[in-house]
XYZ file of C-alpha atoms in Angstrom:
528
model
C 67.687 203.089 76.504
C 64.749 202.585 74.158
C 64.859 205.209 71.767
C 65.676 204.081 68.117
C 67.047 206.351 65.558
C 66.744 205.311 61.675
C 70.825 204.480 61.265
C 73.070 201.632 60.308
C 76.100 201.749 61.974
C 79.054 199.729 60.759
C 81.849 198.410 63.018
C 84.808 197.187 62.807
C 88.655 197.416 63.317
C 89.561 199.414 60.211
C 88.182 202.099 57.941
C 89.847 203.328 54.574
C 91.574 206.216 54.011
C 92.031 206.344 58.111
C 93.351 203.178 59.102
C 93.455 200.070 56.701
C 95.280 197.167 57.457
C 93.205 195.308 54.493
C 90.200 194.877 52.694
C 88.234 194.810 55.720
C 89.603 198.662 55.778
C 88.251 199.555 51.774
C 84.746 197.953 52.563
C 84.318 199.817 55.751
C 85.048 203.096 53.969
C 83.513 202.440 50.767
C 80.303 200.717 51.079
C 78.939 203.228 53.776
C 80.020 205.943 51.025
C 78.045 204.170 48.843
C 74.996 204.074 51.109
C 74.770 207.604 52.035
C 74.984 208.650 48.059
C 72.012 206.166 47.601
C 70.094 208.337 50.746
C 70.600 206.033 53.284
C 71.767 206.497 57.474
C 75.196 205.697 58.580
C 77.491 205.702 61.001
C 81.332 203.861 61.036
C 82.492 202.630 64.435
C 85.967 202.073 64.876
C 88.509 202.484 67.483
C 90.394 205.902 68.534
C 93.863 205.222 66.941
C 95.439 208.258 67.766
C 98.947 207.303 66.647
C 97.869 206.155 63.364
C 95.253 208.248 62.089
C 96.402 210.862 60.060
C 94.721 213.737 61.340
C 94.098 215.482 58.188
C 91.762 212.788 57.129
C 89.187 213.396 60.080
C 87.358 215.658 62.188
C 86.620 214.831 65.522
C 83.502 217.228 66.817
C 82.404 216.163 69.713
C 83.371 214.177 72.968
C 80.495 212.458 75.686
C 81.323 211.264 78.852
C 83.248 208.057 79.681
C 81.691 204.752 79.894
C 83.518 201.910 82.123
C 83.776 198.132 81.433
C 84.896 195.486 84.065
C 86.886 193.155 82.176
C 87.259 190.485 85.080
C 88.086 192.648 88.484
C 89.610 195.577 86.474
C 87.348 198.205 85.621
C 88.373 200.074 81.799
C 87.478 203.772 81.601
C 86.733 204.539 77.437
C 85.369 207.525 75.623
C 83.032 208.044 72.661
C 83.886 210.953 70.309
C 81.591 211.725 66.792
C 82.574 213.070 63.634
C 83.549 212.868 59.914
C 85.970 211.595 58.239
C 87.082 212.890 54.651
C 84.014 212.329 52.508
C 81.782 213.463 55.279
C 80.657 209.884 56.490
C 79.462 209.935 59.807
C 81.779 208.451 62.530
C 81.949 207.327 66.231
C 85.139 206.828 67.547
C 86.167 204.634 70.664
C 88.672 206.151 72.409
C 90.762 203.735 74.893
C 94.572 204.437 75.420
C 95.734 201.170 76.735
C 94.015 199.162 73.876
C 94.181 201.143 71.303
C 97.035 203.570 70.961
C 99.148 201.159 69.149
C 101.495 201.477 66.071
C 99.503 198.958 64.174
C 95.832 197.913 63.501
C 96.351 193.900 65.011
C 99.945 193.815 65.393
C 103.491 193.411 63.624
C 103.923 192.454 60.189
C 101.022 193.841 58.999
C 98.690 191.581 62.112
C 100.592 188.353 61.192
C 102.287 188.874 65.089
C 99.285 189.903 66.489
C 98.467 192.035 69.943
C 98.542 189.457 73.208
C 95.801 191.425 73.963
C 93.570 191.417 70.492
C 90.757 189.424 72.418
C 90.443 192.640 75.074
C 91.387 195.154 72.321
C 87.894 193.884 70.384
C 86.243 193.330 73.524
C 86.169 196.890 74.284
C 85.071 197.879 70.548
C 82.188 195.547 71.059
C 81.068 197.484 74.576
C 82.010 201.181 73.392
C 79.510 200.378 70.890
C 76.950 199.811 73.033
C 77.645 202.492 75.512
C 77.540 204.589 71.991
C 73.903 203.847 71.778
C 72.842 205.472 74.863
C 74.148 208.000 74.141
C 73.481 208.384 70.284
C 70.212 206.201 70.416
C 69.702 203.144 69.359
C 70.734 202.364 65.585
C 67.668 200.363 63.942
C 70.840 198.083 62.250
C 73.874 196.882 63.430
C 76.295 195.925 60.469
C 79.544 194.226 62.240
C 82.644 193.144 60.178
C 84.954 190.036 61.152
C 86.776 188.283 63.945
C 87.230 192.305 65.171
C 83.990 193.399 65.501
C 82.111 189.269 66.369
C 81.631 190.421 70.109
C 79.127 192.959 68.741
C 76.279 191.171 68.227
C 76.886 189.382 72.002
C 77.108 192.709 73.929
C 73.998 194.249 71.704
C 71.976 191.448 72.992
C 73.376 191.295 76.271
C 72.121 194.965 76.497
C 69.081 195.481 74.875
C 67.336 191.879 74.705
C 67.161 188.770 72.301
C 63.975 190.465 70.485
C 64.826 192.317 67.361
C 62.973 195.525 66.368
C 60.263 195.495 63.702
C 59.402 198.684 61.890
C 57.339 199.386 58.918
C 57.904 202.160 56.227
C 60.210 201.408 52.917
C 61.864 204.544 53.735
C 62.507 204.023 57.644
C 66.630 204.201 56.563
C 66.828 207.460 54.935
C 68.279 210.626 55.772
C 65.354 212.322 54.826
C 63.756 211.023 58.016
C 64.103 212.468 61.750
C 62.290 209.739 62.492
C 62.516 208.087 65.931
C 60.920 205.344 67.552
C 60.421 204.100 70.967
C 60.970 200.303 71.208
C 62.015 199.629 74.961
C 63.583 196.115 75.303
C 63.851 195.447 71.384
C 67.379 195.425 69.951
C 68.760 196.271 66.728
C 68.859 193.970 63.408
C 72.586 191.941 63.307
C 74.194 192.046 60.117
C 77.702 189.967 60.224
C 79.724 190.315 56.645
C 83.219 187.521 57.005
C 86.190 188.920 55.150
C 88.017 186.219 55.696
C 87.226 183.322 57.473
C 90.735 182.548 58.083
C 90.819 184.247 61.067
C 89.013 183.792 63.662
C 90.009 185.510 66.958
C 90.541 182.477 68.740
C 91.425 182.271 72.314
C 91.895 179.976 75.229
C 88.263 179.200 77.063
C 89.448 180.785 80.182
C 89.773 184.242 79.162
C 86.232 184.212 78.348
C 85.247 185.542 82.187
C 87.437 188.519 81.786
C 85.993 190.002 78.573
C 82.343 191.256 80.451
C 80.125 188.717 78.695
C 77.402 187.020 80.269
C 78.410 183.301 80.713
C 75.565 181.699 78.828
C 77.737 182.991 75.824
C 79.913 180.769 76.736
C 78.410 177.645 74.742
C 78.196 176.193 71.510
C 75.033 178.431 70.337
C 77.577 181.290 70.722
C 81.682 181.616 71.289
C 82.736 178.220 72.068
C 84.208 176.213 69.633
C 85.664 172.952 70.794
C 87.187 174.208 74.116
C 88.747 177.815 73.031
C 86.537 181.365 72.627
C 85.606 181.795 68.901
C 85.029 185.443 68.107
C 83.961 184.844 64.597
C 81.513 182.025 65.825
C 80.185 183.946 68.012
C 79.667 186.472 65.270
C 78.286 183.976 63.076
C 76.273 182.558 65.438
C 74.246 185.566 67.113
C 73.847 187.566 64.136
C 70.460 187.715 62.004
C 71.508 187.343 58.846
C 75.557 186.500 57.597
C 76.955 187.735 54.039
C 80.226 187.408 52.495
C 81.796 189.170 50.344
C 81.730 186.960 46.674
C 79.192 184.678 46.019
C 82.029 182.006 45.031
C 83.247 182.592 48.449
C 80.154 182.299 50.326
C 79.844 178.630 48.362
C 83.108 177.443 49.502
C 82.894 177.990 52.898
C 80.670 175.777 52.995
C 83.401 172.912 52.001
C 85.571 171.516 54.674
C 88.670 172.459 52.062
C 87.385 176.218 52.819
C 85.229 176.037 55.830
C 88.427 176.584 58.365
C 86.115 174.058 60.825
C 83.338 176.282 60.926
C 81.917 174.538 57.617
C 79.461 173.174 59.154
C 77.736 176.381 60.845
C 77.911 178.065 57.835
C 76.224 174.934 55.734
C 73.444 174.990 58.085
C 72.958 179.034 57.673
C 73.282 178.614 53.846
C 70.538 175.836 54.005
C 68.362 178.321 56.211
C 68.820 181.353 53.757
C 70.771 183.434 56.318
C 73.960 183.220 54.229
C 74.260 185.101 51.367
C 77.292 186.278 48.893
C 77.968 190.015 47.532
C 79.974 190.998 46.148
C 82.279 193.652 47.181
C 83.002 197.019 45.220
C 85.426 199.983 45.247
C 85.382 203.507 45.327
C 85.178 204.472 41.779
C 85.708 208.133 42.759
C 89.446 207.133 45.262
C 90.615 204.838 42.721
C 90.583 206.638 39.141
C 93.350 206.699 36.934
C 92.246 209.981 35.643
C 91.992 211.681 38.547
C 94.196 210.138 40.824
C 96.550 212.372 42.783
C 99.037 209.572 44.201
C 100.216 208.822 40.517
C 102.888 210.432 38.454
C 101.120 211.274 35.476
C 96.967 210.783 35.245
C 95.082 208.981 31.839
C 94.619 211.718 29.548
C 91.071 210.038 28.223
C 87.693 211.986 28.717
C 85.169 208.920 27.718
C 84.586 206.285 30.530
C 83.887 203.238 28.109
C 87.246 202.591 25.815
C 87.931 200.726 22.810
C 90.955 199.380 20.765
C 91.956 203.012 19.650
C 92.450 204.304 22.973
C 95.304 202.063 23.871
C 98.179 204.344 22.300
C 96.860 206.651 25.345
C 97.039 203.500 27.699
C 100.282 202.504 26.549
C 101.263 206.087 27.208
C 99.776 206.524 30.593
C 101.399 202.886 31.510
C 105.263 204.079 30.358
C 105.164 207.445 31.516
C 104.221 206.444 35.278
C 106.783 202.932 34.584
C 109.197 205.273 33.880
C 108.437 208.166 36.524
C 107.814 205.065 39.686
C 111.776 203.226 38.360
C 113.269 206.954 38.967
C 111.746 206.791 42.508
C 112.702 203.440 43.723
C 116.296 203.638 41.360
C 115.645 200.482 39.175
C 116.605 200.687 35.196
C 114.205 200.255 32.323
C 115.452 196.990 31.155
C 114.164 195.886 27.465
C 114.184 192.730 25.277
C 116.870 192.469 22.332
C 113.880 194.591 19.931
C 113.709 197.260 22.508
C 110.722 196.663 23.628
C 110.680 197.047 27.623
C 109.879 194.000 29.915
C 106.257 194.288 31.313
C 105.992 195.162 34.606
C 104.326 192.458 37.244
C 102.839 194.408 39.864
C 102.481 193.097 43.732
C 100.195 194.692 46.666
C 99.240 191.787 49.338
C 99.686 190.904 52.155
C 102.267 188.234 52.165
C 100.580 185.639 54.168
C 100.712 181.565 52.857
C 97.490 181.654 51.672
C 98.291 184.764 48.882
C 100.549 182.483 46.892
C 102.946 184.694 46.423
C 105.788 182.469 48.257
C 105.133 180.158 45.169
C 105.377 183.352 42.548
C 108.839 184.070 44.553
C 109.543 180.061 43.653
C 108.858 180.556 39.999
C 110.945 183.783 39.732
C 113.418 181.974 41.770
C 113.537 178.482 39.290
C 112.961 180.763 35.971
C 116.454 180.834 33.964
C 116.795 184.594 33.537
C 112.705 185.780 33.776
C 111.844 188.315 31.101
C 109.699 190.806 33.748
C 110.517 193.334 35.974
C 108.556 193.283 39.523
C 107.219 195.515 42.410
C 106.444 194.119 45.554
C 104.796 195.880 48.382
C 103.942 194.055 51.489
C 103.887 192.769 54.849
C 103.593 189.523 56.407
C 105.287 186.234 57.387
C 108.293 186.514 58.329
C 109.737 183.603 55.953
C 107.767 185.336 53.130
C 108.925 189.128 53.832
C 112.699 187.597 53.561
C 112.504 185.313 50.329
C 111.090 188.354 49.162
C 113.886 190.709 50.034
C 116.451 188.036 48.843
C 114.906 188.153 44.913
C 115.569 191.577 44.975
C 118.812 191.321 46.163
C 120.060 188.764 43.607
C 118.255 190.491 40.656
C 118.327 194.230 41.805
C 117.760 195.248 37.982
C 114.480 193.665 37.890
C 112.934 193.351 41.637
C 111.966 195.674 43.553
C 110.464 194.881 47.402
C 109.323 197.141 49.915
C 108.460 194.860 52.927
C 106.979 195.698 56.229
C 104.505 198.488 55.942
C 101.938 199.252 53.706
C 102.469 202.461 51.897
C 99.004 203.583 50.155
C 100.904 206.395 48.046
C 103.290 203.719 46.760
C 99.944 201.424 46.042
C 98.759 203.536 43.666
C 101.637 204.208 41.755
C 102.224 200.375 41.367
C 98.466 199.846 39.640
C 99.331 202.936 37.240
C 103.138 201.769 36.168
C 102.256 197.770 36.015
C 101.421 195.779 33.021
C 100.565 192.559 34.658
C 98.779 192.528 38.372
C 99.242 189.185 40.334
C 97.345 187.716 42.966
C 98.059 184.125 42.806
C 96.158 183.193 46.118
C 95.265 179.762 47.052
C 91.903 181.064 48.549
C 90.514 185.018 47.858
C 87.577 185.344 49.883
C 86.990 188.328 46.982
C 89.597 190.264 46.467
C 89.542 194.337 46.225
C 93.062 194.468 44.408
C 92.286 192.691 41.144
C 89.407 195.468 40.960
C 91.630 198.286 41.306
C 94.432 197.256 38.704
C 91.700 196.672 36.105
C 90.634 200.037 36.452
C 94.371 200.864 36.388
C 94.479 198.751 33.122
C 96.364 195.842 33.876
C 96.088 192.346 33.238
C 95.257 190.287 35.839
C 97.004 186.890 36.492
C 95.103 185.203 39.471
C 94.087 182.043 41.233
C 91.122 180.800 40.661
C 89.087 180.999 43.845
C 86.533 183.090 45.468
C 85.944 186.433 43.927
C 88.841 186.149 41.620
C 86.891 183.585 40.132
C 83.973 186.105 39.868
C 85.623 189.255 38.279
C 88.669 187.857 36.299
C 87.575 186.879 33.008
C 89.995 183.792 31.564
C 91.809 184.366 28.544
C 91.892 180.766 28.412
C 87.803 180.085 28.422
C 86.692 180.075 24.844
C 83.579 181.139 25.893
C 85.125 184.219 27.296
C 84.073 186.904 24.994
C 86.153 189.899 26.614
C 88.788 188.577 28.755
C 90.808 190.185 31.129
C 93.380 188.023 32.362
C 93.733 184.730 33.241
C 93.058 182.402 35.872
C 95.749 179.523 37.281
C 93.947 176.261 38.473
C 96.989 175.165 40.255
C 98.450 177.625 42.436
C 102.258 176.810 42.555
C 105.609 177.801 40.448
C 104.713 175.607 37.655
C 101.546 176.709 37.222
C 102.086 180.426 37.999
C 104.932 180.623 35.800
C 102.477 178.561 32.824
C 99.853 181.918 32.936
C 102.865 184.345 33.193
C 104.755 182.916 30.477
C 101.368 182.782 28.452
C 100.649 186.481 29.321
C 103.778 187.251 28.201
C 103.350 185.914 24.710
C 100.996 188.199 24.154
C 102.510 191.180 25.096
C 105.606 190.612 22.576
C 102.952 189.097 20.214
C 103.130 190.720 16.530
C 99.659 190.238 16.848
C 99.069 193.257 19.368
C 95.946 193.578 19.334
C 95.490 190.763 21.358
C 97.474 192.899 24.034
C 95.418 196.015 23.348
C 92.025 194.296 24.123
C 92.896 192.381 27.012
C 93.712 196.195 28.534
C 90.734 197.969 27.349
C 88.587 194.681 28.915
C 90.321 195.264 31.895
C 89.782 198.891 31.956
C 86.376 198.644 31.197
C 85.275 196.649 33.686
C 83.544 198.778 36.348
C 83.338 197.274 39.784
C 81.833 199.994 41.854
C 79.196 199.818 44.776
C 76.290 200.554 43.325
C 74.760 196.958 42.276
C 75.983 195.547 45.629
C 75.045 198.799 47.883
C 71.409 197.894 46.780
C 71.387 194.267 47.336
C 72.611 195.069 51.545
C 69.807 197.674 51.275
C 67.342 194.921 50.658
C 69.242 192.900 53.460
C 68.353 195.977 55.855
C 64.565 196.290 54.874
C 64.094 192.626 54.611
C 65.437 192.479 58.547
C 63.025 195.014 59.256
C-alpha cells in the first residue's frame, strides 16, 4: 500500500434507495449525490446484502479477489465487488455471506432486536474497507457513519499508521483529477458524522479479542467505555474531526440530558473545534411532489417558489392523492358536520420510545372522539408496534397502521395525501422526515429538539414571520394533543388563509444539499 487516489469514500451500514433502515440510509445516498454534482470524488461502502437489495437499483461490475480476517482463531473469507448504483454514484460492496445475507439491515423490528452478531457483522465492514484500499488505492478521506461503520477509523490506522496524509492543491478532490500520490505509511483523513448517538454498538469487553483489533484499542483513548467495547467511542475517539447532523444537535450532546454518557468526550471535542453541526439535506430531485412516481397523482404547478394563489392546486394535489391512498388501504373519507373532510395526520418513524409517538397513540387514545384521520407506517418496539395496531382496531374508520416493515412506496404516498406530518420526538438528532413532508406541503407538528428545532418554524413564535408548523415543548398527550388541537383550528378556521400560508411556507422551504455539501467540502480541504 502507499498509493493515494483523490476520493472520499463513505461507509456505513445503509445507503438509500438500496438498503435504508433510516436516516443514516438517505444521508449515505444523498450527500455523496450531492458531492459528485458539485465535482467532487466518491465512493459508498456498504455491505453485500444480497437478499435485500433490489437488484434493479444497482450494477455490480466488477469482482477482486478475497481478502481473509481472523476474528479470534476463525479465519472469515470476504469479497470486494465495485459499481453503481442508480444515479451512477460510485460503490464498493463487501460481500460476506455469513454476516451479511440477512433479511434486515441490524435486525427485527426495524434493528430494535438486533443481530447477536452486529459487533462481527461491523467488524468485517470496518476490515473489507481496508482490504478495499489495496486494492482500489488509498482514498485521501475516509468519511464513516455511526455505531456501524466506528471500527473504521481503528482498522485504517491499524493498517496504514497514526500519521495522516497532507496534500496541497484546492482541487486535490475533484474528478477532474487522475491525480495520484505516493504517501507510504500516511493514512487517510477520518471524518466520523453521529446520526444518533443513541446507539452505540455496545458490547461486553471480552469480545473485543475476537474482532482483529490490535489490543492497545482496547483503552479509554479508543473502544472502552467503562468495562464494555464502545463502537461509537471508538469512532469518536480516533477520528480527525466529528460532525453531526443539526447544529442544535451537536449542542445537546454535549448535555448529560443528551450526551447518552459520552457527554463528556464530545464536550471536550466541541471545546477543541473538532465537533461541528450540519445540517443534513435531501434529495430534492427523489423527493418532488411534481415528479414523483410513487404518488397517485403529481402537483400540477410549473414555478418552484409558491404563493397564496397556488393553494387551490395544493388543496387539489392533497385530496386527489387522500382520496386515491383511502381506496388502497380501504378506509372512508370521513368529514365534519359542514362537509369538510378531517385532515389527515401523517406517520413515517420508526417507533422507538424516543419518537414520541407512544404518547401521540396516548392522546388519540384519551381524546373523546378525535376529529383526524391517521396513517401510520412503522417498525419498532414491540409495546409500541401493538398500541399502535390496537388504535386502528378500535377506530378502523379513522386509523390506519402498517407495522413491521418499512414500505418506501407507501412513504411517499403518505407525505402527498397528509395534511398534518407528526414527529413528536423527545430527542431528533435532525430529522430527514419533517424535510420531506414540507416539500410534500404539510404542516409539521414536532418536538422541539435537535433539527426539528432548526427547520420547523413555530406558528406560535411571534417573531416567526413564515411559519410552518409548530413546535411542542412538552412531549406527552397533553401537550401533543395542545399543538394538534391548535393546528386543527386553523384548518376549519373561516379565516383560511391562515391554512393556505402555513402550506405554501411549508412548501417553500427548500432543504436540499447544496449549502451543507459545501460546508463537508471545507471539512475535507481543511483536513488536508
Amino acid at each position: 500500500m502507499g498509493q493515494f487516489n483523490n476520493e472520499i469514500w463513505f461507509v456505513g451500514a445503509e445507503m438509500a434507495p438500496l438498503v435504508k433502515a433510516g436516516g443514516l440510509g438517505d444521508v449515505m445516498g444523498s450527500l455523496p449525490k450531492a458531492l459528485l454534482k458539485a465535482g467532487m470524488n466518491v465512493r459508498v461502502v456498504i455491505p453485500y446484502y444480497k437478499n435485500i437489495i433490489p437488484k434493479d437499483l444497482m450494477e455490480v461490475e466488477k469482482s477482486y479477489p478475497a481478502g481473509t480476517v481472523n476474528f479470534g482463531e476463525i479465519p472469515f473469507e470476504f469479497g470486494v465487488k465495485t459499481g453503481f448504483a442508480s444515479g451512477g454514484i460510485p460503490l464498493v460492496l463487501i460481500e460476506q455471506g455469513h454476516f451479511f445475507n440477512r433479511e434486515e439491515v441490524y435486525g427485527a423490528h426495524g434493528g430494535a432486536e438486533g443481530y447477536k452478531d452486529n459487533l462481527w457483522r461491523f467488524a468485517m465492514l470496518a476490515h473489507g474497507t481496508a482490504y478495499a484500499m489495496k486494492i482500489l488505492g488509498i482514498p485521501l478521506v475516509v468519511h464513516a457513519h455511526d455505531w456501524s461503520g466506528g471500527f473504521v477509523p481503528a482498522v485504517v490506522r491499524q493498517t496504514l499508521g497514526d500519521k495522516r496524509v497532507h496534500v496541497e492543491g484546492a482541487g486535490v478532490l475533484s474528478t477532474k483529477l487522475s491525480k495520484h500520490i505516493n504517501a507510504k505509511g500516511l493514512r487517510p483523513a477520518l471524518v466520523f458524522t453521529i446520526h444518533n448517538l443513541r446507539y452505540q454498538g455496545v458490547y461486553g469487553i471480552d469480545d473485543f479479542y475476537d474482532i482483529g483489533l490490535d489490543f492497545k484499542y482496547n483503552s479509554s483513548f479508543a473502544y472502552e467505555h467503562f468495562g464494555t467495547i464502545n463502537s461509537l467511542k471508538g469512532g469518536i475517539k480516533l477520528s480527525d474531526v466529528l460532525t453531526t447532523v443539526s447544529p442544535t444537535y451537536a449542542s445537546e450532546i454535549t448535555t448529560h440530558s443528551f450526551g447518552f454518557g459520552l457527554d463528556g468526550e464530545l464536550k471536550n471535542l466541541k471545546d477543541e473545534g473538532r465537533l461541528k453541526g450540519i445540517l443534513n439535506g435531501i434529495d430534492l430531485d427523489y423527493w418532488n411532489p411534481k415528479t414523483d412516481n410513487f404518488i397517485y397523482y403529481n402537483l400540477n404547478l410549473k414555478k418552484n417558489r409558491y404563493n397564496l394563489e397556488s393553494y387551490k392546486e395544493w388543496k387539489n394535489f392533497k385530496l386527489k392523492n387522500k382520496r386515491a391512498l383511502f381506496s388502497e388501504i380501504s378506509m372512508p373519507v370521513k368529514t365534519d358536520k359542514n362537509g369538510v373532510p378531517f385532515p389527515l395526520i401523517g406517520i413515517v418513524s420508526r417507533l422507538a420510545e424516543e419518537k414520541g409517538i407512544n404518547e401521540l397513540l396516548d392522546a388519540l387514545f384519551n381524546w373523546n372522539d378525535f376529529p383526524f384521520q391517521v396513517v401510520i407506517l412503522g417498525s419498532g418496539e414491540d409495546y409500541i408496534e401493538r398500541k399502535a395496531g390496537r388504535l386502528s382496531e378500535v377506530c378502523k374508520d379513522k386509523v390506519y397502521a402498517r407495522i413491521g416493515k418499512y414500505d418506501e412506496a407507501l412513504s411517499h404516498k403518505i407525505y402527498a395525501a397528509s395534511d398534518i406530518f407528526v414527529m413528536p420526538s423527545k430527542f431528533e438528532p435532525c430529522g430527514l422526515s419533517q424535510m420531506i413532508a414540507m416539500r410534500y406541503g404539510c404542516v409539521i407538528a414536532a418536538g422541539d429538539t435537535g433539527g426539528l428545532h432548526d427547520t420547523v418554524s413555530d406558528i406560535s413564535d411571534d417573531n416567526i414571520e413564515e411559519p410552518t408548523g409548530i413546535l411542542i415543548k412538552y412531549v406527552d398527550a397533553a401537550g401533543i394533543s395542545w399543538a394538534l388541537d391548535k393546528l386543527y383550528g386553523f384548518y376549519i378556521s373561516d379565516d383560511i388563509g391562515k391554512w393556505c400560508s402555513l402550506i405554501v411556507n411549508s412548501a417553500n422551504r427548500c432543504f436540499g444539499w447544496d449549502d451543507s455539501a459545501k460546508v463537508y467540502e471545507d471539512v475535507y480541504y481543511s483536513l488536508l
